[in-house]
Amino acid sequence: MVRLGVLAAVFAMSAGAAAAQSADKKEYCGHQGDIVAAIAQAKLDRVREADANAHVVKNATWPEKYNVAIPLYVGEIYKLKRRDLKNNDMGAQWKQACLAN
């Protein structure tokens, strides 16, 4: 798991207790994983980091309320090397880490 500890820390900062309690955890973590996967794909598609937030929001398949986390995740995902993103399913890893917390 590539820098999953750093990503889990970002998740902990952005995931408020109220949000986790008000939504079904599995659904909540699934949306978070989808966001991370979309950001990773944006980097793999060579979308500039400055444009990643708008690109991911434009192609969102999750409820709008989850978009507030995107800027936090973009910075962390874009720190990773492209080869690491190709070799790891960051969305699945994120979802797993979320469900474990």
XYZ file of C-alpha atoms in Angstrom:
101
model
C 0.000 0.000 0.000
C 1.634 3.151 -1.237
C 1.627 5.970 1.285
C -1.697 4.728 2.571
C -0.852 6.071 6.013
C -0.655 9.603 4.637
C -3.886 9.138 2.753
C -5.592 7.704 5.809
C -4.500 10.774 7.774
C -6.038 13.043 5.143
C -9.214 10.981 5.337
C -9.301 11.346 9.098
C -9.000 15.130 8.768
C -11.744 15.411 6.167
C -14.201 12.870 7.483
C -16.241 14.462 10.209
C -17.840 12.272 12.819
C -21.271 13.631 11.914
C -20.878 12.626 8.281
C -19.761 9.127 9.221
C -22.683 8.734 11.615
C -25.332 10.192 9.317
C -24.505 8.082 6.287
C -24.215 4.382 5.937
C -20.500 3.737 6.410
C -20.225 1.355 3.474
C -21.835 3.882 1.126
C -19.787 6.725 2.584
C -16.506 4.836 2.187
C -17.500 3.745 -1.305
C -17.959 7.354 -2.390
C -14.622 8.301 -0.820
C -12.947 5.459 -2.709
C -14.601 6.581 -5.942
C -13.262 10.095 -5.445
C -9.728 8.864 -4.825
C -9.930 6.577 -7.862
C -11.148 9.474 -10.026
C -8.293 11.690 -8.869
C -5.759 8.925 -9.507
C -7.211 8.431 -12.981
C -6.979 12.167 -13.635
C -3.279 12.048 -12.828
C -2.829 8.970 -15.021
C -4.631 10.853 -17.810
C -2.102 13.677 -17.334
C -4.610 16.245 -16.105
C -2.608 19.046 -14.488
C -2.885 19.196 -10.705
C -4.260 22.749 -10.942
C -7.086 21.460 -13.164
C -7.740 18.189 -11.315
C -10.417 19.497 -8.949
C -12.586 20.865 -11.764
C -11.965 17.772 -13.891
C -13.011 15.378 -11.120
C -16.081 17.431 -10.147
C -17.169 17.624 -13.797
C -17.107 13.813 -14.049
C -18.513 13.089 -10.569
C -20.795 10.092 -10.053
C -21.236 10.597 -6.299
C -23.476 13.018 -4.342
C -22.317 16.637 -4.494
C -21.742 16.888 -0.741
C -18.642 14.692 -1.124
C -16.928 17.176 -3.437
C -15.593 19.216 -0.516
C -12.959 16.517 0.085
C -11.575 16.609 -3.451
C -9.069 19.472 -2.960
C -7.603 17.697 0.086
C -7.207 14.427 -1.776
C -5.827 15.952 -4.986
C -2.710 17.220 -3.243
C -1.966 13.854 -1.682
C -2.707 11.743 -4.754
C -0.658 14.022 -6.996
C 2.358 13.508 -4.706
C 2.388 9.843 -5.702
C 4.311 8.608 -8.711
C 2.349 7.603 -11.785
C 3.866 4.111 -11.729
C 2.549 3.637 -8.185
C -0.921 4.688 -9.318
C -0.755 2.245 -12.229
C 0.269 -0.623 -9.947
C -2.146 0.037 -7.082
C -5.901 0.450 -6.943
C -5.943 3.551 -4.767
C -9.741 3.706 -4.709
C -10.009 0.176 -3.318
C -7.225 0.805 -0.809
C -8.902 4.001 0.341
C -12.266 2.285 0.740
C -10.663 -0.530 2.721
C -8.864 1.936 5.007
C -12.080 3.880 5.506
C -14.072 0.787 6.415
C -11.352 -0.267 8.859
C -11.640 3.027 10.785
